[in-house]
């Protein structure tokens, strides 16, 4: 048997009958890839050499069953042919998965490592489409066979990771986190976790550290693609025939246009949902129908491969959490992956030589398992530590993930794959159905029972409540629920017109206890205008929430007109979150980015003094959650390292510094009251300073009373030295 025929057998989903082989031989398949009885007669030495190659595969190595990914005949990427194993694609997988792992581990150079997922999408689109193309061309495509391979490829390792994560969750997670885990476990098993996390939103939020299955969103996107694409190909081939390529191109263009629009109007949908990601998978699919690079032109292949690698490396190191993504920014890594796959059909470039390097191939082979394992390992390690991991701990978590991935690949993935698998289709499907049922049942139990609280001691449960730490005047928040200016709270000394305004979102509301206590001590009265997720600035509109913003802006103008005695505006936001809000056009039809909108606010009220407050530290180790975890798992101080807090400040300090250059604005820090050289503590003895991961508790706010007292004295009690 020739090497090509052996590979054709391994890539096929069922054994070829003699009749099918004869039909195949009559096609345009190159002679060297036809069945033995359909080729020209070979002499005995040639047959012997071909047989050895069929048994041993490439370069004397045992032939591998599994996905094939390159032509075995002439160097073309189109036409009816069979695919062989391409080690360079495993090398490309290694680049993608290591970028994701290093990004999730917080390694600073890999600030854009999340684009590795997009590289995976392109690879997946190419491989799956190549298989579909060949099977359809040979008349052997069966949906049952296709989905059987998908189940064998995805489910075994996924179920093992979900089972291990469930055990760790049972042992470690607090009730609220356990309930969230149960919901994500159900969603991950049904491959709809991208829908769940889209509704919860905030892939880059601190809360991500409390979601062990957050990374399964990308598996859900791929599986949804797998459900749709074969039907699209088969149905489209019948309905459109020669125009199928144009139809797919139109779908891809529409998907990219949607992604470009959503990234500024509905970024969470753009990130998590299939419609805005479909074009990335179609980019890989298109490669399956393109002719390969011309042979004998190594310089061209080298240039294409180098360009492709550069287009992937650039966003890995240059993008960050603040990059609007995916949208048009995803073109670079997707195009880079496509160029590398395309040029790899020739395979003679130095870049592909690196990708075929044995360590790169190893990480590529375990990439699926490594992707599955690394995030739960990091999340549970951070959860147990109740603090950011040290460099040694992070390195250990990565090494553990690699070890688990290697074991998973060898003893979980491999036994289910290939024609020699001992597990028949019925066994695999029955096992998958049973595992899914058990996982969904456990997830529903965790959700319906409010996180299985009976697992934990009563004293730990008592620590988890936020209610005792929320200030009593929450009725003064939620400006959008107030019908008139008279509904807004006058706080402080009372009995007089307000002299100052507390303005912003919930990070302004949390300062209420300390600020108004200081005002009462000085005999001053202020008014509060705050609302959840609200950025007070003329013309600014958060995409998807334009109506509420327009109403709040109008009400703010009325309030300031009703209280002309207001001289001082104390302005606070969850700045790092606000900087990531998608911006829509305001009532005037113009889009005002946040910096421009805030400058417009200063210009609109030139005779009022604006004081912009830097944000307080935020971390998953703070608040009742961190306190309960420390009591239950690992006694540790709830401290945010000073360097981590400075990194948080660095994201919004440039904006505040630019605003402070206006004659009627200043920016101040509250850090001296919350931090020292060793870090920023979430507790003062037995006093909890935070009510959750980023909001001060009532007592935490009162700790800033002195800061606000000095501020009010400077601008309202003492004569103003500036205008």
XYZ file of C-alpha atoms in Angstrom:
723
model
C 0.000 0.000 0.000
C 1.396 3.440 -0.940
C 1.865 6.216 1.591
C -0.939 8.253 -0.013
C -3.338 5.344 -0.014
C -2.541 4.639 3.615
C -3.176 8.257 4.511
C -6.422 8.201 2.542
C -7.558 5.223 4.577
C -6.702 6.987 7.839
C -8.464 10.205 6.806
C -11.594 8.357 5.673
C -14.428 7.746 8.105
C -15.143 4.222 6.848
C -13.360 1.486 4.923
C -13.433 1.866 1.174
C -15.213 -0.833 -0.707
C -13.868 -2.024 -4.038
C -16.697 -0.305 -5.837
C -16.017 3.015 -4.125
C -12.313 2.702 -4.888
C -13.038 2.227 -8.575
C -15.235 5.351 -8.606
C -12.426 7.274 -6.893
C -9.904 6.055 -9.446
C -11.974 7.533 -12.237
C -11.747 11.028 -10.821
C -8.998 13.567 -11.364
C -7.081 12.358 -8.305
C -3.360 12.173 -9.085
C -2.228 8.629 -9.988
C 0.048 8.356 -6.970
C -2.970 8.812 -4.661
C -5.251 6.274 -6.326
C -5.981 2.813 -4.914
C -3.379 0.209 -5.714
C -5.575 -1.691 -8.183
C -6.282 1.528 -10.137
C -2.658 2.663 -10.597
C -0.076 1.712 -13.142
C 1.735 -1.426 -12.149
C 4.625 -0.889 -9.761
C 7.709 -2.992 -9.781
C 8.481 -5.037 -6.670
C 11.131 -2.723 -5.122
C 8.828 0.268 -5.527
C 5.946 -1.613 -3.934
C 8.179 -2.562 -1.010
C 9.328 0.995 -0.466
C 5.741 2.248 -0.686
C 4.633 -0.305 1.860
C 7.357 0.802 4.293
C 6.324 4.411 3.870
C 2.690 3.491 4.495
C 3.629 1.775 7.759
C 6.131 4.342 8.975
C 4.750 7.650 7.651
C 7.055 10.676 7.418
C 10.809 10.339 8.049
C 10.561 6.915 9.559
C 8.068 7.922 12.238
C 4.923 5.854 12.851
C 2.017 7.188 10.841
C -0.504 9.088 12.980
C -4.228 8.781 12.758
C -6.278 11.920 13.163
C -6.846 15.159 11.334
C -4.971 15.516 8.095
C -4.114 18.939 6.858
C -2.113 19.100 3.629
C -2.199 17.686 0.112
C -0.485 14.373 -0.460
C -0.274 14.747 -4.204
C 0.773 17.833 -6.153
C 1.282 20.991 -4.183
C -2.215 22.352 -4.650
C -4.755 23.234 -2.003
C -7.816 22.660 -4.154
C -9.301 19.813 -6.093
C -10.127 16.307 -4.990
C -7.297 15.046 -2.843
C -6.405 13.711 0.544
C -4.685 15.451 3.392
C -1.691 14.469 5.386
C -0.446 15.492 8.788
C 1.176 18.921 8.808
C 3.452 19.514 11.792
C 3.609 23.239 11.013
C -0.082 23.546 11.886
C 0.635 21.978 15.254
C 3.398 24.556 15.606
C 0.903 27.301 14.817
C -1.427 25.842 17.438
C 1.454 26.079 19.913
C 1.877 29.800 19.174
C -1.842 30.332 19.704
C -2.248 28.376 22.929
C 0.917 29.693 24.579
C -0.132 33.257 23.779
C -3.469 32.636 25.504
C -1.874 30.901 28.499
C 0.723 33.624 29.022
C -1.925 36.331 28.690
C -4.158 34.661 31.271
C -1.161 34.190 33.551
C -0.638 37.949 33.493
C 2.769 37.962 31.798
C 3.075 41.610 30.785
C 4.689 41.208 27.333
C 1.739 39.074 26.195
C -0.845 41.810 26.770
C -2.681 40.834 23.577
C -2.330 37.082 23.923
C -6.097 36.705 23.729
C -5.753 36.824 19.919
C -4.560 33.223 20.125
C -8.232 32.235 20.177
C -8.700 33.924 16.803
C -5.766 31.965 15.400
C -7.477 28.795 16.626
C -10.657 29.801 14.810
C -8.801 30.122 11.507
C -7.038 26.774 11.966
C -10.306 25.068 12.839
C -12.088 26.556 9.844
C -9.359 25.305 7.509
C -9.143 21.758 8.852
C -12.860 21.136 9.151
C -13.596 22.544 5.712
C -10.791 20.512 4.150
C -12.301 17.316 5.509
C -15.824 18.283 4.458
C -14.632 19.237 0.983
C -12.926 15.908 0.376
C -15.770 13.806 1.732
C -18.383 15.685 -0.284
C -16.268 15.431 -3.444
C -15.952 11.653 -2.975
C -19.630 11.224 -2.161
C -18.827 9.981 1.335
C -20.030 12.808 3.495
C -22.356 11.761 6.302
C -23.466 14.096 9.052
C -23.397 11.206 11.514
C -19.732 10.535 10.737
C -18.859 14.212 10.979
C -20.483 14.709 14.361
C -19.052 11.429 15.635
C -15.570 12.804 14.949
C -16.451 16.084 16.657
C -17.670 14.256 19.757
C -14.507 12.145 19.864
C -12.332 15.209 19.384
C -13.953 17.537 21.896
C -15.898 15.665 24.531
C -13.518 13.277 26.346
C -10.944 15.862 27.457
C -13.666 18.436 28.114
C -15.582 16.061 30.393
C -12.445 15.223 32.367
C -11.663 18.918 32.918
C -15.268 19.681 33.848
C -15.295 16.786 36.307
C -12.022 17.899 37.909
C -13.271 21.497 38.059
C -16.498 20.344 39.707
C -14.562 18.531 42.416
C -12.408 21.599 43.059
C -15.498 23.829 43.048
C -17.236 21.595 45.611
C -14.204 21.799 47.865
C -13.402 25.499 47.500
C -16.089 27.796 46.146
C -18.312 29.961 48.303
C -22.069 29.647 47.699
C -22.470 32.573 45.283
C -19.421 31.480 43.289
C -20.635 27.871 43.374
C -24.004 28.908 42.027
C -22.331 30.778 39.168
C -20.134 27.746 38.535
C -23.226 25.521 38.334
C -24.765 27.790 35.716
C -21.575 27.813 33.652
C -21.234 24.020 34.000
C -24.666 23.514 32.475
C -23.925 26.026 29.719
C -20.517 24.513 28.929
C -21.984 21.014 28.572
C -24.656 22.300 26.222
C -22.112 24.445 24.319
C -23.955 27.698 25.038
C -21.551 29.153 27.605
C -20.796 32.026 25.241
C -24.448 33.054 25.566
C -24.253 32.870 29.364
C -21.073 34.921 29.615
C -22.397 37.409 27.081
C -25.361 38.068 29.362
C -23.049 38.373 32.371
C -20.569 40.397 30.278
C -17.165 41.722 31.260
C -14.502 39.205 29.864
C -11.697 41.446 31.180
C -13.345 42.295 34.542
C -11.851 41.238 37.865
C -14.853 38.924 38.266
C -13.300 36.739 35.583
C -10.935 35.467 38.266
C -13.947 33.823 39.927
C -15.188 31.980 36.805
C -13.310 28.699 36.280
C -15.174 27.860 33.058
C -15.072 31.282 31.414
C -12.737 30.002 28.696
C -15.324 27.532 27.384
C -17.008 30.371 25.493
C -14.707 29.761 22.525
C -15.569 26.043 22.450
C -19.229 27.008 22.323
C -18.590 29.325 19.369
C -16.778 26.558 17.480
C -19.420 23.935 18.235
C -22.185 26.264 17.066
C -20.173 26.752 13.890
C -19.818 22.985 13.478
C -23.579 22.598 13.753
C -24.265 25.199 11.059
C -21.407 25.017 8.598
C -21.811 21.433 7.267
C -25.480 22.145 6.601
C -24.531 25.418 4.931
C -21.967 23.688 2.707
C -24.178 20.769 1.715
C -27.315 22.851 1.267
C -25.426 25.653 -0.433
C -23.735 23.260 -2.869
C -27.155 22.091 -3.996
C -28.861 25.492 -4.025
C -26.107 27.724 -5.368
C -23.625 25.314 -6.984
C -21.020 27.481 -8.709
C -22.082 30.544 -6.734
C -21.444 28.890 -3.339
C -18.089 30.634 -2.988
C -19.693 34.016 -3.586
C -22.400 33.234 -1.033
C -19.833 32.278 1.608
C -17.801 35.395 0.807
C -20.897 37.536 1.268
C -21.644 35.870 4.616
C -18.064 36.441 5.728
C -18.141 40.089 4.685
C -21.434 40.601 6.528
C -19.983 38.956 9.647
C -16.904 41.198 9.549
C -19.065 44.284 9.048
C -21.215 43.244 11.999
C -18.099 42.745 14.142
C -16.782 46.178 13.185
C -20.101 47.757 14.164
C -20.682 45.750 17.326
C -17.236 46.376 18.769
C -18.272 49.981 19.424
C -21.998 49.467 19.942
C -22.316 46.026 21.560
C -18.768 44.869 22.372
C -19.800 41.978 24.584
C -21.910 40.515 21.773
C -19.031 41.034 19.337
C -16.676 39.196 21.652
C -18.775 36.233 22.721
C -21.291 35.488 19.974
C -20.874 33.535 16.749
C -22.225 36.076 14.217
C -19.309 38.475 14.749
C -16.825 35.565 14.820
C -18.172 33.637 11.830
C -15.875 35.422 9.389
C -12.812 34.256 11.304
C -13.735 30.599 10.818
C -14.693 31.296 7.196
C -11.235 32.784 6.655
C -9.775 29.362 7.414
C -12.494 27.668 5.364
C -11.578 29.730 2.304
C -8.035 28.349 2.407
C -9.359 24.865 1.713
C -10.463 25.999 -1.758
C -7.470 28.130 -2.746
C -4.601 26.912 -4.913
C -1.387 26.581 -2.964
C 1.719 28.727 -3.464
C 3.671 28.048 -6.610
C 6.431 25.503 -6.128
C 10.010 26.540 -6.794
C 9.532 30.115 -5.566
C 10.956 29.821 -2.092
C 11.491 33.556 -1.733
C 7.790 34.247 -2.160
C 6.862 31.510 0.302
C 9.402 32.859 2.789
C 7.980 36.376 2.515
C 4.398 35.174 2.970
C 5.316 33.085 6.002
C 7.345 35.873 7.615
C 4.536 38.352 7.051
C 2.045 35.899 8.537
C 4.106 35.374 11.666
C 4.565 39.129 12.076
C 0.829 39.759 11.776
C 0.244 37.340 14.666
C 3.141 38.542 16.811
C 2.243 42.235 16.517
C -1.161 42.038 18.246
C 0.107 39.517 20.809
C 2.575 42.103 22.080
C 0.865 45.373 21.084
C -2.811 44.825 21.893
C -4.212 45.070 25.406
C -7.478 44.883 27.328
C -8.208 48.412 26.109
C -8.003 47.445 22.421
C -11.486 47.427 20.835
C -11.803 43.765 19.985
C -12.588 41.740 17.934
C -13.859 44.004 15.140
C -11.312 45.133 12.592
C -8.508 44.554 15.102
C -9.013 40.789 14.668
C -8.018 41.013 11.002
C -4.299 41.012 11.844
C -4.084 37.683 13.725
C -6.614 36.009 11.417
C -4.800 37.123 8.280
C -1.484 36.121 9.819
C -2.766 32.627 10.581
C -4.206 32.321 7.086
C -0.902 33.305 5.467
C 1.035 30.780 7.552
C -1.381 27.970 6.697
C -1.341 28.939 3.023
C 2.450 29.135 2.786
C 2.792 25.916 4.766
C 1.430 23.893 1.849
C 4.869 24.450 0.333
C 6.484 24.014 3.736
C 10.000 25.084 2.814
C 10.259 28.417 4.618
C 12.455 28.998 7.656
C 9.362 30.076 9.582
C 7.725 26.728 8.966
C 10.959 25.047 9.917
C 10.595 26.687 13.336
C 6.933 25.693 13.526
C 7.941 22.074 12.802
C 10.457 22.159 15.655
C 9.752 19.251 17.992
C 8.887 21.318 21.116
C 6.496 23.466 19.075
C 4.822 20.376 17.649
C 4.514 18.915 21.156
C 2.692 21.991 22.463
C 0.540 21.993 19.348
C -0.510 18.402 19.910
C -1.508 19.089 23.511
C -2.946 22.533 22.700
C -6.590 21.554 23.111
C -6.031 19.944 26.495
C -3.720 22.771 27.553
C -6.382 25.316 26.647
C -8.918 23.373 28.698
C -6.723 22.917 31.776
C -4.807 26.166 32.144
C -7.668 28.517 33.049
C -9.267 26.396 35.815
C -5.809 25.757 37.289
C -5.044 29.484 37.403
C -8.485 30.414 38.726
C -8.528 27.851 41.531
C -4.943 28.702 42.481
C -5.856 32.392 42.817
C -9.065 31.546 44.588
C -7.237 29.452 47.178
C -4.419 31.950 47.651
C -6.857 34.838 48.318
C -4.288 37.153 46.770
C -2.462 37.592 43.476
C -0.132 34.697 42.696
C 3.610 35.188 42.977
C 5.825 34.634 39.947
C 6.850 31.220 41.274
C 3.240 30.238 41.904
C 2.198 31.392 38.450
C 5.029 29.417 36.863
C 4.075 26.357 38.881
C 0.449 26.673 37.756
C 1.547 26.835 34.115
C 3.800 23.798 34.539
C 0.989 21.876 36.221
C -1.309 22.788 33.338
C 1.224 21.502 30.810
C 1.641 18.242 32.736
C -2.109 17.705 32.989
C -2.504 18.559 29.302
C 0.156 16.032 28.270
C -1.497 13.300 30.338
C -4.907 14.279 29.026
C -3.720 14.173 25.420
C -2.101 10.769 25.809
C -4.608 8.946 27.991
C -7.891 10.765 27.288
C -7.803 12.273 23.801
C -5.853 9.636 21.903
C -7.813 6.502 22.910
C -10.973 7.983 21.400
C -9.480 9.157 18.117
C -8.581 7.389 14.924
C -9.882 4.261 13.242
C -8.172 2.008 15.745
C -10.108 3.371 18.711
C -11.513 0.647 20.918
C -14.654 2.715 21.487
C -17.420 2.305 18.947
C -19.830 5.044 17.972
C -22.628 3.819 20.197
C -20.302 3.573 23.173
C -18.957 7.083 22.592
C -22.382 8.647 22.147
C -23.829 6.806 25.139
C -20.898 7.862 27.292
C -21.195 11.472 26.120
C -24.918 11.489 26.854
C -24.376 10.040 30.340
C -21.566 12.476 31.190
C -23.609 15.422 29.929
C -26.629 14.346 31.969
C -24.602 13.982 35.168
C -22.823 17.315 34.679
C -26.042 19.176 33.895
C -27.745 17.608 36.926
C -24.887 18.699 39.210
C -24.876 22.189 37.712
C -28.625 22.576 38.156
C -28.355 21.365 41.748
C -25.678 23.979 42.470
C -27.799 26.702 40.880
C -31.168 25.801 42.404
C -29.738 25.311 45.901
C -28.091 28.772 45.897
C -24.611 27.275 45.715
C -24.938 24.126 47.885
C -24.349 26.106 51.121
C -24.516 22.998 53.308
C -20.925 22.245 52.323
C -19.558 25.129 54.386
C -19.352 25.893 58.109
C -21.928 28.338 59.472
C -19.285 30.863 60.560
C -17.934 31.050 56.997
C -21.412 31.494 55.535
C -22.011 34.392 57.924
C -19.027 36.231 56.447
C -20.255 36.104 52.853
C -23.107 38.613 53.121
C -22.624 42.087 51.636
C -25.728 43.559 53.284
C -24.075 44.648 56.577
C -21.466 46.637 54.652
C -23.709 48.682 52.330
C -24.491 52.215 53.506
C -28.038 53.092 54.529
C -28.680 55.854 51.937
C -28.763 53.761 48.791
C -32.083 55.467 48.075
C -30.034 58.488 47.020
C -28.474 56.466 44.185
C -30.222 55.533 40.903
C -30.800 58.991 39.413
C -32.660 57.514 36.439
C -35.465 56.427 38.772
C -36.133 59.963 40.031
C -38.951 61.926 38.445
C -37.924 65.495 39.343
C -35.149 67.583 40.875
C -36.926 67.533 44.240
C -36.437 63.742 44.416
C -32.670 64.052 44.726
C -31.148 63.763 48.195
C -29.830 66.839 50.000
C -27.285 65.476 52.441
C -24.900 66.849 55.049
C -25.886 69.617 57.464
C -29.280 70.248 55.868
C -31.476 73.326 56.229
C -29.663 75.274 53.518
C -29.071 75.331 49.776
C -26.514 72.778 48.562
C -23.010 74.113 47.944
C -21.545 71.014 46.304
C -22.575 68.096 44.101
C -21.500 64.439 44.284
C -21.584 63.267 40.664
C -20.830 59.971 38.919
C -21.635 56.250 39.002
C -21.683 53.738 41.871
C -18.033 54.594 42.614
C -19.277 58.095 43.451
C -22.172 56.746 45.519
C -19.783 54.683 47.653
C -18.072 57.914 48.775
C -21.354 59.294 50.141
C -20.930 58.294 53.815
C -17.468 59.844 54.193
C -18.172 62.927 52.080
C -21.479 63.904 53.662
C -20.233 63.140 57.185
C -17.418 65.625 56.561
C -19.936 68.124 55.176
C -22.184 67.794 58.232
C -19.216 68.453 60.518
C -18.495 71.653 58.582
C -22.123 72.784 58.418
C -22.327 72.274 54.669
C -25.028 70.696 52.510
C -24.563 68.841 49.251
C -26.711 66.993 46.714
C -26.095 63.574 45.199
C -26.570 62.761 41.502
C -25.309 59.234 40.832
C -26.523 56.275 38.794
C -25.250 52.817 37.968
C -22.832 52.707 35.040
C -23.474 56.365 34.275
C -20.919 58.829 32.893
C -22.175 62.425 33.385
C -20.865 64.374 30.405
C -22.709 66.419 27.752
C -23.354 64.463 24.566
C -21.795 61.258 25.868
C -23.867 58.136 25.226
C -23.075 54.566 26.178
C -24.046 52.231 23.350
C -27.176 50.295 24.166
C -28.155 52.736 26.923
C -28.663 55.971 25.029
C -32.172 56.603 26.384
C -31.186 56.474 30.051
C -28.119 58.618 29.389
C -30.143 61.275 27.558
C -32.673 61.429 30.390
C -29.957 61.692 33.043
C -28.118 64.423 31.131
C -31.303 66.482 30.898
C -32.097 65.975 34.583
C -28.544 66.988 35.570
C -28.915 70.256 33.666
C -32.203 70.915 35.492
C -30.631 70.184 38.874
C -27.694 72.526 38.341
C -30.064 75.226 37.163
C -32.255 74.708 40.238
C -29.288 74.990 42.622
C -27.079 77.825 41.308
C -25.318 77.950 44.707
C -23.388 74.766 43.802
C -19.764 75.812 43.419
C -18.005 72.473 43.760
C -18.536 69.214 41.822
C -16.885 66.075 43.223
C -16.715 63.630 40.337
C -15.945 59.898 40.644
C -16.293 56.930 38.296
C -15.204 53.350 38.013
C -12.739 54.846 35.569
C -11.165 51.718 34.151
C -14.582 50.281 33.386
C -15.882 53.522 31.908
C -12.904 53.747 29.562
C -14.043 50.473 28.033
C -17.672 51.467 27.459
C -18.827 51.373 23.829
C -19.702 54.875 22.709
C -22.733 55.749 20.587
C -23.821 58.957 18.947
C -25.479 61.464 21.242
C -28.739 63.340 20.635
C -26.943 65.658 18.224
C -25.902 62.700 16.084
C -22.225 63.138 17.005
C -20.127 60.575 18.823
C -18.244 62.084 21.753
C -15.447 59.910 23.162
C -15.111 60.036 26.939
C -12.163 62.498 27.093
C -13.891 64.934 24.723
C -17.203 64.650 26.565
C -15.573 65.413 29.922
C -13.810 68.440 28.453
C -17.199 69.608 27.182
C -18.528 69.291 30.731
C -15.766 71.539 32.055
C -16.424 74.089 29.313
C -20.169 74.020 29.889
C -19.757 74.976 33.564
C -16.610 77.129 33.618
C -17.442 78.777 36.967
C -17.734 75.558 38.909
C -14.746 73.778 40.415
C -14.480 70.095 39.420
C -12.537 67.658 41.575
C -11.905 64.311 39.858
C -11.185 61.448 42.258
C -8.772 58.699 41.320
C -10.317 55.294 41.817
C -9.835 53.030 44.810
C -8.061 49.646 44.506
C -10.134 46.758 43.192
C -9.438 43.050 43.431
C -11.179 39.714 43.920
C -9.439 39.412 47.320
C -11.422 42.341 48.734
C -14.847 42.438 50.348
C -16.832 39.684 52.090
C -15.849 37.152 49.444
C -12.146 37.569 50.160
C -12.770 37.587 53.905
C -14.769 34.348 53.783
C -12.227 32.659 51.512
C -9.431 33.596 53.885
C -11.386 32.146 56.808
C -12.292 28.952 54.951
C -9.307 28.181 52.740
C -6.124 30.024 53.457
C -5.756 32.651 56.202
C -4.198 35.572 54.391
C -4.390 39.342 54.584
C -6.722 40.907 52.003
C -4.040 43.095 50.475
C -3.733 44.417 46.928
C -0.015 44.852 46.126
C 0.908 48.475 45.609
C 2.318 47.668 42.164
C -1.019 46.162 41.117
C -2.893 49.236 42.296
C -0.452 51.518 40.486
C -1.065 49.507 37.313
C -4.809 50.089 37.758
C -4.221 53.810 38.216
C -1.979 53.981 35.167
C -4.967 53.141 32.994
C -6.916 56.277 33.917
C -4.366 58.693 35.375
C -3.416 60.135 31.971
C -7.049 61.102 31.380
C -7.389 62.763 34.794
C -4.078 64.546 34.349
C -5.277 65.930 31.014
C -8.562 67.104 32.556
C -6.706 68.737 35.465
C -4.971 71.052 33.009
C -8.258 72.942 32.656
C -8.434 76.065 34.874
C -11.500 74.787 36.760
C -10.413 71.190 37.440
C -8.093 69.231 39.714
C -7.497 65.521 40.274
C -6.748 64.020 43.673
C -5.805 60.612 45.016
C -7.416 58.807 47.938
C -4.642 56.229 48.098
C -2.834 57.660 51.162
C -5.810 56.726 53.324
C -6.125 53.210 51.875
C -2.588 52.125 51.046
C 0.929 52.095 52.383
C 4.224 50.958 50.911
C 3.273 47.318 51.423
C -0.039 47.508 49.604
C -3.708 48.374 49.947
C -5.544 46.466 52.642
C -9.181 45.493 52.479
C -9.458 45.359 56.267
C -8.566 47.512 59.231
C -8.341 44.970 62.001
C -11.811 43.437 62.123
C -13.332 46.266 60.084
C -14.089 45.386 56.460
C -13.279 48.322 54.168
C -14.981 46.941 51.049
C -18.482 45.613 50.415
C -17.392 43.783 47.250
C -14.406 43.609 44.921
C -14.380 47.316 43.979
C -16.798 49.300 46.206
C -15.875 50.678 49.605
C -18.052 49.634 52.508
C -19.716 52.282 54.655
C -16.823 52.086 57.122
C -14.329 52.177 54.283
C -15.910 55.373 53.012
C -15.873 56.923 56.477
C -12.141 56.288 56.532
C -11.896 59.006 53.861
C -13.820 61.566 55.910
C -10.627 63.514 56.618
C -9.747 63.694 52.893
C -13.172 65.098 52.065
C -13.064 67.465 55.046
C -9.832 68.999 53.759
C -11.321 69.235 50.282
C -14.474 71.018 51.425
C -12.512 73.419 53.636
C -10.195 74.357 50.794
C -12.878 75.114 48.222
C -15.993 76.060 50.208
C -15.031 77.190 53.714
C -11.762 79.032 53.003
C -11.764 81.744 50.296
C -11.179 80.244 46.872
C -7.792 81.141 45.574
C -8.529 79.911 42.110
C -11.364 80.394 39.691
